[in-house]
mmCIF file of C-alpha atoms and ligand atoms in Angstrom:
data_model
loop_
_atom_site.group_PDB
_atom_site.id
_atom_site.type_symbol
_atom_site.label_atom_id
_atom_site.label_comp_id
_atom_site.label_asym_id
_atom_site.label_seq_id
_atom_site.Cartn_x
_atom_site.Cartn_y
_atom_site.Cartn_z
ATOM 1 C CA MET Z 1 47.516 -44.205 185.052
ATOM 2 C CA SER Z 2 50.719 -46.145 183.906
ATOM 3 C CA LYS Z 3 51.047 -48.048 180.921
ATOM 4 C CA ILE Z 4 49.587 -51.292 180.875
ATOM 5 C CA LEU Z 5 50.953 -55.099 181.020
ATOM 6 C CA ILE Z 6 49.341 -57.091 178.870
ATOM 7 C CA THR Z 7 50.369 -61.073 180.152
ATOM 8 C CA CYS Z 8 49.176 -63.890 177.618
ATOM 9 C CA ALA Z 9 48.951 -67.086 178.925
ATOM 10 C CA VAL Z 10 49.549 -69.212 175.989
ATOM 11 C CA THR Z 11 48.223 -72.647 176.730
ATOM 12 C CA GLY Z 12 47.831 -73.390 180.463
ATOM 13 C CA SER Z 13 46.923 -76.844 182.011
ATOM 14 C CA ILE Z 14 42.907 -76.580 182.107
ATOM 15 C CA HIS Z 15 41.698 -77.002 178.472
ATOM 16 C CA THR Z 16 42.155 -79.974 176.499
ATOM 17 C CA PRO Z 17 43.411 -80.534 173.080
ATOM 18 C CA SER Z 18 39.644 -81.818 172.085
ATOM 19 C CA MET Z 19 38.221 -78.349 173.047
ATOM 20 C CA SER Z 20 39.943 -76.047 170.157
ATOM 21 C CA PRO Z 21 42.388 -77.586 167.212
ATOM 22 C CA TYR Z 22 44.402 -73.890 168.169
ATOM 23 C CA LEU Z 23 45.403 -74.930 171.271
ATOM 24 C CA PRO Z 24 49.138 -74.782 171.027
ATOM 25 C CA TYR Z 25 50.382 -78.104 172.549
ATOM 26 C CA LYS Z 26 53.772 -79.238 170.370
ATOM 27 C CA PRO Z 27 56.919 -77.016 171.444
ATOM 28 C CA GLN Z 28 57.006 -75.575 167.979
ATOM 29 C CA ASP Z 29 53.380 -74.438 168.176
ATOM 30 C CA ILE Z 30 53.375 -72.980 171.440
ATOM 31 C CA ALA Z 31 56.798 -70.755 170.640
ATOM 32 C CA ALA Z 32 55.138 -69.723 167.667
ATOM 33 C CA GLN Z 33 51.952 -68.410 169.298
ATOM 34 C CA ALA Z 34 53.812 -67.189 172.183
ATOM 35 C CA ILE Z 35 56.114 -65.012 169.810
ATOM 36 C CA ASP Z 36 53.021 -63.998 167.670
ATOM 37 C CA ALA Z 37 51.223 -62.857 171.035
ATOM 38 C CA ALA Z 38 54.422 -60.737 172.167
ATOM 39 C CA THR Z 39 54.245 -59.275 168.850
ATOM 40 C CA ALA Z 40 50.704 -58.224 168.964
ATOM 41 C CA GLY Z 41 51.477 -56.423 172.279
ATOM 42 C CA ALA Z 42 52.056 -58.853 175.202
ATOM 43 C CA ALA Z 43 54.822 -57.843 177.623
ATOM 44 C CA ILE Z 44 54.584 -61.227 179.601
ATOM 45 C CA LEU Z 45 54.405 -64.863 178.398
ATOM 46 C CA HIS Z 46 52.810 -67.039 181.097
ATOM 47 C CA LEU Z 47 53.490 -70.534 180.306
ATOM 48 C CA HIS Z 48 53.139 -73.967 180.841
ATOM 49 C CA ALA Z 49 54.530 -76.998 179.492
ATOM 50 C CA ARG Z 50 52.135 -80.035 177.739
ATOM 51 C CA ASP Z 51 53.476 -83.302 176.366
ATOM 52 C CA PRO Z 52 54.331 -83.118 172.595
ATOM 53 C CA ASP Z 53 52.736 -86.145 171.909
ATOM 54 C CA THR Z 54 49.073 -85.931 173.575
ATOM 55 C CA GLY Z 55 48.793 -82.118 174.914
ATOM 56 C CA ARG Z 56 48.746 -83.631 178.515
ATOM 57 C CA PRO Z 57 50.002 -81.144 180.827
ATOM 58 C CA SER Z 58 53.371 -81.913 181.683
ATOM 59 C CA ALA Z 59 55.644 -81.658 184.591
ATOM 60 C CA ASP Z 60 59.179 -82.480 182.533
ATOM 61 C CA ALA Z 61 61.707 -79.805 182.865
ATOM 62 C CA ALA Z 62 63.093 -81.081 179.717
ATOM 63 C CA HIS Z 63 59.478 -80.095 177.649
ATOM 64 C CA PHE Z 64 60.143 -76.391 178.930
ATOM 65 C CA MET Z 65 63.186 -76.321 177.521
ATOM 66 C CA GLU Z 66 62.206 -77.389 174.043
ATOM 67 C CA PHE Z 67 60.115 -74.292 173.479
ATOM 68 C CA LEU Z 68 62.043 -71.757 175.782
ATOM 69 C CA PRO Z 69 65.207 -71.165 173.736
ATOM 70 C CA THR Z 70 63.077 -70.570 170.857
ATOM 71 C CA ILE Z 71 60.841 -68.410 172.358
ATOM 72 C CA GLY Z 72 63.836 -66.327 174.089
ATOM 73 C CA ALA Z 73 65.427 -66.004 171.042
ATOM 74 C CA GLY Z 74 62.028 -65.032 168.784
ATOM 75 C CA CYS Z 75 61.060 -62.125 171.244
ATOM 76 C CA ASP Z 76 62.172 -59.898 174.322
ATOM 77 C CA ALA Z 77 59.003 -60.642 176.395
ATOM 78 C CA VAL Z 78 59.356 -61.653 179.989
ATOM 79 C CA VAL Z 79 58.896 -65.373 180.495
ATOM 80 C CA ASN Z 80 56.811 -66.129 183.241
ATOM 81 C CA LEU Z 81 56.763 -69.883 184.091
ATOM 82 C CA SER Z 82 53.853 -71.344 186.057
ATOM 83 C CA THR Z 83 54.438 -73.039 189.284
ATOM 84 C CA GLY Z 84 50.628 -74.007 189.433
ATOM 85 C CA GLY Z 85 51.187 -76.365 186.947
ATOM 86 C CA SER Z 86 48.545 -78.852 187.238
ATOM 87 C CA ALA Z 87 46.577 -79.999 190.424
ATOM 88 C CA VAL Z 88 47.404 -83.295 189.636
ATOM 89 C CA MET Z 89 51.468 -82.785 190.211
ATOM 90 C CA THR Z 90 53.339 -82.833 193.134
ATOM 91 C CA LEU Z 91 54.853 -79.279 194.142
ATOM 92 C CA ASP Z 92 58.007 -80.715 193.228
ATOM 93 C CA GLN Z 93 56.974 -81.820 189.840
ATOM 94 C CA ARG Z 94 55.255 -78.464 189.412
ATOM 95 C CA LEU Z 95 58.568 -76.586 190.183
ATOM 96 C CA ALA Z 96 60.733 -78.632 187.956
ATOM 97 C CA GLY Z 97 60.595 -76.413 184.709
ATOM 98 C CA ALA Z 98 61.325 -73.305 186.739
ATOM 99 C CA MET Z 99 64.044 -74.422 188.845
ATOM 100 C CA ARG Z 100 65.543 -75.433 185.515
ATOM 101 C CA ALA Z 101 64.996 -72.341 183.586
ATOM 102 C CA GLU Z 102 65.201 -69.591 186.044
ATOM 103 C CA PRO Z 103 62.800 -67.125 184.428
ATOM 104 C CA GLU Z 104 62.289 -64.131 185.456
ATOM 105 C CA MET Z 105 58.771 -64.347 186.691
ATOM 106 C CA CYS Z 106 56.806 -67.196 187.967
ATOM 107 C CA SER Z 107 53.189 -67.771 188.770
ATOM 108 C CA LEU Z 108 52.539 -68.318 192.680
ATOM 109 C CA ASN Z 109 48.823 -69.320 193.862
ATOM 110 C CA MET Z 110 48.056 -67.851 197.346
ATOM 111 C CA GLY Z 111 45.915 -70.659 198.615
ATOM 112 C CA SER Z 112 44.682 -74.150 198.551
ATOM 113 C CA MET Z 113 41.084 -74.649 196.748
ATOM 114 C CA ASN Z 114 38.928 -76.594 194.687
ATOM 115 C CA PHE Z 115 39.651 -76.139 190.852
ATOM 116 C CA ALA Z 116 36.639 -77.955 189.153
ATOM 117 C CA LEU Z 117 37.371 -78.448 185.590
ATOM 118 C CA TYR Z 118 34.780 -81.458 185.265
ATOM 119 C CA PRO Z 119 31.623 -79.384 183.797
ATOM 120 C CA MET Z 120 33.801 -78.623 180.623
ATOM 121 C CA ALA Z 121 33.822 -82.366 180.022
ATOM 122 C CA ALA Z 122 29.994 -82.689 180.130
ATOM 123 C CA ARG Z 123 30.127 -80.167 177.330
ATOM 124 C CA GLN Z 124 32.631 -82.135 175.135
ATOM 125 C CA ALA Z 125 31.284 -85.238 173.255
ATOM 126 C CA ASP Z 126 34.268 -86.641 171.119
ATOM 127 C CA TRP Z 127 37.854 -87.133 172.706
ATOM 128 C CA ARG Z 128 41.051 -86.976 170.679
ATOM 129 C CA PHE Z 129 43.300 -88.377 173.563
ATOM 130 C CA ASP Z 130 42.365 -90.650 176.309
ATOM 131 C CA TRP Z 131 43.765 -88.952 179.271
ATOM 132 C CA GLU Z 132 41.436 -85.902 178.562
ATOM 133 C CA GLU Z 133 38.034 -86.817 179.879
ATOM 134 C CA PRO Z 134 39.382 -88.530 183.071
ATOM 135 C CA PHE Z 135 41.879 -85.644 183.621
ATOM 136 C CA LEU Z 136 38.570 -83.317 183.786
ATOM 137 C CA THR Z 137 36.259 -85.662 185.699
ATOM 138 C CA GLY Z 138 38.615 -86.346 188.462
ATOM 139 C CA THR Z 139 38.768 -82.874 189.492
ATOM 140 C CA ASP Z 140 35.510 -83.174 191.095
ATOM 141 C CA ASP Z 141 37.472 -84.709 194.178
ATOM 142 C CA LEU Z 142 41.039 -82.927 194.011
ATOM 143 C CA VAL Z 143 42.375 -80.146 195.661
ATOM 144 C CA PHE Z 144 44.885 -77.757 194.383
ATOM 145 C CA LYS Z 145 47.126 -77.514 197.288
ATOM 146 C CA ASN Z 146 48.993 -74.714 198.243
ATOM 147 C CA THR Z 147 49.733 -74.227 201.603
ATOM 148 C CA PRO Z 148 51.640 -71.778 203.509
ATOM 149 C CA ARG Z 149 54.353 -73.898 203.644
ATOM 150 C CA ASP Z 150 54.256 -74.836 200.072
ATOM 151 C CA ILE Z 151 54.208 -70.906 199.409
ATOM 152 C CA ALA Z 152 57.400 -70.228 201.554
ATOM 153 C CA HIS Z 153 59.135 -73.254 199.838
ATOM 154 C CA VAL Z 154 58.385 -71.446 196.241
ATOM 155 C CA LEU Z 155 59.097 -68.271 197.868
ATOM 156 C CA ARG Z 156 63.021 -69.313 198.596
ATOM 157 C CA GLU Z 157 63.725 -71.576 195.835
ATOM 158 C CA MET Z 158 62.123 -69.356 193.204
ATOM 159 C CA GLY Z 159 62.367 -65.693 194.807
ATOM 160 C CA GLU Z 160 65.403 -65.671 197.175
ATOM 161 C CA LYS Z 161 67.882 -68.558 195.528
ATOM 162 C CA ARG Z 162 67.069 -67.780 191.738
ATOM 163 C CA GLY Z 163 65.951 -63.812 191.772
ATOM 164 C CA ALA Z 164 62.363 -64.436 190.184
ATOM 165 C CA ARG Z 165 59.748 -62.109 191.089
ATOM 166 C CA PHE Z 166 56.074 -63.171 191.116
ATOM 167 C CA GLU Z 167 52.852 -63.260 189.574
ATOM 168 C CA PHE Z 168 50.834 -63.624 192.631
ATOM 169 C CA GLU Z 169 47.525 -65.273 191.957
ATOM 170 C CA CYS Z 170 44.685 -64.683 194.273
ATOM 171 C CA TYR Z 171 41.105 -66.432 193.680
ATOM 172 C CA ASP Z 172 39.392 -64.796 196.808
ATOM 173 C CA THR Z 173 39.740 -62.499 199.269
ATOM 174 C CA GLY Z 174 41.608 -65.124 201.655
ATOM 175 C CA HIS Z 175 44.506 -65.244 199.346
ATOM 176 C CA LEU Z 176 45.334 -61.544 199.814
ATOM 177 C CA THR Z 177 45.321 -61.685 203.622
ATOM 178 C CA MET Z 178 47.763 -64.719 202.731
ATOM 179 C CA LEU Z 179 49.766 -62.527 200.567
ATOM 180 C CA ARG Z 180 49.854 -59.915 203.322
ATOM 181 C CA HIS Z 181 51.073 -62.227 205.645
ATOM 182 C CA PHE Z 182 53.832 -63.226 203.575
ATOM 183 C CA ALA Z 183 54.891 -59.644 202.896
ATOM 184 C CA ASP Z 184 55.163 -59.296 206.795
ATOM 185 C CA ARG Z 185 57.342 -62.003 207.183
ATOM 186 C CA GLY Z 186 59.677 -60.442 204.446
ATOM 187 C CA LEU Z 187 59.347 -62.982 201.957
ATOM 188 C CA VAL Z 188 57.246 -60.669 199.620
ATOM 189 C CA LYS Z 189 58.650 -57.384 198.780
ATOM 190 C CA PRO Z 190 57.196 -54.652 196.616
ATOM 191 C CA PRO Z 191 56.190 -54.040 193.681
ATOM 192 C CA ILE Z 192 53.845 -56.949 194.435
ATOM 193 C CA PHE Z 193 52.221 -57.863 191.228
ATOM 194 C CA ILE Z 194 48.907 -59.459 191.915
ATOM 195 C CA GLN Z 195 46.736 -61.519 189.410
ATOM 196 C CA PHE Z 196 43.063 -61.438 190.641
ATOM 197 C CA VAL Z 197 41.589 -64.882 189.039
ATOM 198 C CA PHE Z 198 37.704 -64.778 188.569
ATOM 199 C CA GLY Z 199 35.775 -67.748 187.211
ATOM 200 C CA VAL Z 200 37.161 -70.669 188.138
ATOM 201 C CA LEU Z 201 34.734 -73.384 189.960
ATOM 202 C CA GLY Z 202 36.164 -72.866 193.414
ATOM 203 C CA GLY Z 203 37.732 -69.483 193.206
ATOM 204 C CA MET Z 204 35.333 -66.253 193.219
ATOM 205 C CA ALA Z 205 33.214 -65.663 190.583
ATOM 206 C CA ALA Z 206 33.631 -63.039 187.680
ATOM 207 C CA GLU Z 207 31.765 -60.440 188.988
ATOM 208 C CA ALA Z 208 32.184 -56.638 188.863
ATOM 209 C CA GLU Z 209 31.531 -56.534 192.620
ATOM 210 C CA ASN Z 210 34.100 -59.011 193.463
ATOM 211 C CA LEU Z 211 36.590 -56.966 191.416
ATOM 212 C CA ILE Z 212 35.935 -53.433 193.198
ATOM 213 C CA HIS Z 213 36.105 -55.549 196.584
ATOM 214 C CA MET Z 214 39.426 -57.041 195.704
ATOM 215 C CA LYS Z 215 40.748 -53.961 194.564
ATOM 216 C CA ARG Z 216 39.490 -52.122 197.872
ATOM 217 C CA LEU Z 217 41.171 -54.693 199.876
ATOM 218 C CA ALA Z 218 44.318 -54.827 197.993
ATOM 219 C CA ASP Z 219 44.764 -50.826 198.611
ATOM 220 C CA ARG Z 220 44.295 -51.409 202.447
ATOM 221 C CA TYR Z 221 46.696 -54.299 202.887
ATOM 222 C CA PHE Z 222 49.375 -52.904 200.167
ATOM 223 C CA GLY Z 223 48.899 -49.114 199.167
ATOM 224 C CA ASP Z 224 51.111 -48.052 196.628
ATOM 225 C CA ASP Z 225 53.259 -51.310 196.983
ATOM 226 C CA TYR Z 226 51.425 -53.304 194.070
ATOM 227 C CA LEU Z 227 50.113 -53.638 190.999
ATOM 228 C CA PHE Z 228 47.357 -55.400 189.962
ATOM 229 C CA SER Z 229 46.059 -57.512 186.834
ATOM 230 C CA VAL Z 230 42.650 -59.427 185.903
ATOM 231 C CA LEU Z 231 42.018 -62.771 184.246
ATOM 232 C CA ALA Z 232 38.566 -64.025 184.283
ATOM 233 C CA ALA Z 233 38.418 -67.840 182.944
ATOM 234 C CA GLY Z 234 35.647 -68.292 180.527
ATOM 235 C CA ARG Z 235 33.172 -65.816 178.610
ATOM 236 C CA ALA Z 236 34.037 -63.215 181.126
ATOM 237 C CA GLN Z 237 37.765 -62.912 180.099
ATOM 238 C CA MET Z 238 37.427 -59.630 177.844
ATOM 239 C CA PRO Z 239 34.600 -57.886 180.096
ATOM 240 C CA MET Z 240 36.583 -58.402 183.104
ATOM 241 C CA ALA Z 241 40.039 -57.305 181.634
ATOM 242 C CA THR Z 242 38.668 -53.913 180.432
ATOM 243 C CA MET Z 243 36.673 -53.396 183.549
ATOM 244 C CA ALA Z 244 40.395 -53.814 185.250
ATOM 245 C CA ALA Z 245 41.879 -51.439 182.148
ATOM 246 C CA GLY Z 246 39.612 -48.787 183.434
ATOM 247 C CA MET Z 247 40.362 -49.088 187.113
ATOM 248 C CA GLY Z 248 43.796 -48.615 186.354
ATOM 249 C CA GLY Z 249 44.655 -52.289 186.401
ATOM 250 C CA HIS Z 250 46.778 -54.667 184.266
ATOM 251 C CA VAL Z 251 45.568 -57.495 181.832
ATOM 252 C CA ARG Z 252 45.685 -61.113 180.986
ATOM 253 C CA VAL Z 253 44.242 -62.976 178.402
ATOM 254 C CA GLY Z 254 45.517 -66.207 176.145
ATOM 255 C CA LEU Z 255 44.210 -69.741 175.312
ATOM 256 C CA GLU Z 256 44.769 -70.847 179.089
ATOM 257 C CA ASP Z 257 42.105 -68.684 180.206
ATOM 258 C CA SER Z 258 39.375 -68.811 177.425
ATOM 259 C CA LEU Z 259 39.200 -70.664 174.239
ATOM 260 C CA PHE Z 260 37.046 -68.036 172.362
ATOM 261 C CA ILE Z 261 37.306 -64.641 170.440
ATOM 262 C CA ALA Z 262 33.542 -64.086 170.917
ATOM 263 C CA ARG Z 263 30.470 -65.686 171.939
ATOM 264 C CA GLY Z 264 30.644 -69.385 169.959
ATOM 265 C CA LYS Z 265 33.521 -68.292 167.986
ATOM 266 C CA LEU Z 266 37.092 -70.105 168.862
ATOM 267 C CA ALA Z 267 39.960 -68.078 169.078
ATOM 268 C CA ARG Z 268 42.446 -68.972 166.060
ATOM 269 C CA SER Z 269 45.395 -68.016 168.143
ATOM 270 C CA ASN Z 270 46.580 -66.183 171.129
ATOM 271 C CA ALA Z 271 47.594 -63.357 169.444
ATOM 272 C CA GLU Z 272 43.945 -62.462 168.134
ATOM 273 C CA GLN Z 273 42.946 -62.372 171.825
ATOM 274 C CA VAL Z 274 45.958 -59.865 172.905
ATOM 275 C CA GLU Z 275 45.056 -57.855 169.374
ATOM 276 C CA LYS Z 276 41.609 -57.530 170.814
ATOM 277 C CA ILE Z 277 42.278 -56.510 174.462
ATOM 278 C CA ARG Z 278 44.967 -54.315 173.093
ATOM 279 C CA ALA Z 279 42.300 -52.562 171.179
ATOM 280 C CA LEU Z 280 40.107 -52.156 173.949
ATOM 281 C CA VAL Z 281 42.660 -50.951 176.651
ATOM 282 C CA GLU Z 282 44.020 -48.199 173.966
ATOM 283 C CA GLY Z 283 39.933 -47.238 173.346
ATOM 284 C CA LEU Z 284 40.406 -46.245 176.989
ATOM 285 C CA GLY Z 285 43.443 -44.454 176.555
ATOM 286 C CA ARG Z 286 46.089 -46.891 177.990
ATOM 287 C CA GLU Z 287 49.278 -47.135 176.569
ATOM 288 C CA VAL Z 288 50.382 -50.881 176.476
ATOM 289 C CA ALA Z 289 54.154 -51.434 178.118
ATOM 290 C CA SER Z 290 56.965 -52.749 176.236
ATOM 291 C CA PRO Z 291 58.920 -56.011 177.887
ATOM 292 C CA ASP Z 292 61.809 -53.718 179.205
ATOM 293 C CA GLU Z 293 58.821 -51.225 180.691
ATOM 294 C CA ALA Z 294 57.270 -54.454 182.093
ATOM 295 C CA ARG Z 295 60.703 -55.245 183.526
ATOM 296 C CA ALA Z 296 61.364 -51.735 185.239
ATOM 297 C CA MET Z 297 57.597 -51.974 186.533
ATOM 298 C CA LEU Z 298 58.309 -55.004 188.048
ATOM 299 C CA GLY Z 299 61.541 -54.877 189.272
ATOM 300 C CA LEU Z 300 62.842 -57.904 187.350
ATOM 301 C CA LYS Z 301 66.385 -59.460 187.254
ATOM 302 C CA GLY Z 302 66.676 -59.022 183.470
ATOM 303 C CA VAL Z 303 66.632 -61.244 180.303
ATOM 304 C CA ASP Z 304 70.606 -61.916 180.828
ATOM 305 C CA LYS Z 305 69.527 -63.804 184.027
ATOM 306 C CA VAL Z 306 67.617 -66.561 182.790
ATOM 307 C CA ALA Z 307 68.958 -70.396 182.121
ATOM 308 C CA PHE Z 308 67.673 -71.094 178.718
HETATM 309 N N1 KMH T 401 44.918 -71.223 184.994
HETATM 310 C C1 KMH T 401 44.843 -70.100 185.910
HETATM 311 C C2 KMH T 401 43.332 -69.991 186.519
HETATM 312 C C3 KMH T 401 49.259 -70.926 187.362
HETATM 313 O O1 KMH T 401 49.648 -71.325 186.291
HETATM 314 O O2 KMH T 401 49.908 -70.897 188.311
HETATM 315 C C4 KMH T 401 45.549 -70.073 187.110
HETATM 316 C C5 KMH T 401 47.037 -70.223 186.811
HETATM 317 C C6 KMH T 401 47.683 -70.860 187.469
HETATM 318 O O3 KMH T 401 47.572 -69.673 185.537
HETATM 319 ZN ZN1 ZN T 402 48.895 -70.783 184.579
#
């Protein structure tokens, strides 16, 4: 088996500050936790921006630029910027940070879908900021829009024009079909890095059978041209990632995907989750890839070609 890529998704746009005091949203905290996660073994850092005062997911390129230079100076991990942003943003807003920073990697969500966060609001008693509760409850009538035209736009703007490669986020089998379609159109080229996403309400559930089925389909659609990684939102984060590692896949952890380190116990940092998954995958005999090994495995343009 190849060396294993650990991605850490440091803050995301799903969890809100009231849910955990350890969720970073100020630029210095995002940077510090990202660097610590890289030191712990994450070769790739998946990043979103947040408003530094309220923690609200932000589409402002300036907010990305408040932490990206610090991360670039503090570690050599691959920076992977979200183009998913948050489902309340337009596609242009979602692309603003990546267009400005020209990272080596971007996320790309392979289909429109429901992305229902409102059950989390029902579990929260107290709120630190006014935006949090309506942000979550409003997802009962919100579509996370990623049409074929949107996908083509991101592939052209970030891929063809700016040399980024992608974390293709697939939440269902249909997203693999769409990815194959874009490979057939020549807009997606190997090596194709696919993130199987489990446990989002609106996407596939975090179940072993689903992972086996996604891998079987991806083998059929992409043969030797792809690598897969697994992220599972919520409590299945570590078990599903460990299963992926045992199947020769790669893993993603981080507070974007789960706030916990064990049942009922909040993770105190992103690095704590990276340390945990690292021990699990090393226990399975997998060796962790360095950032430069990740660059070679994924065909990245190089850290000297980013704009931060
Ligand atoms: N929050 C994850 C479930 C993106 O940033 O493009 C999906 C995600 C989306 O990471
Ligand atoms: Zn994300």
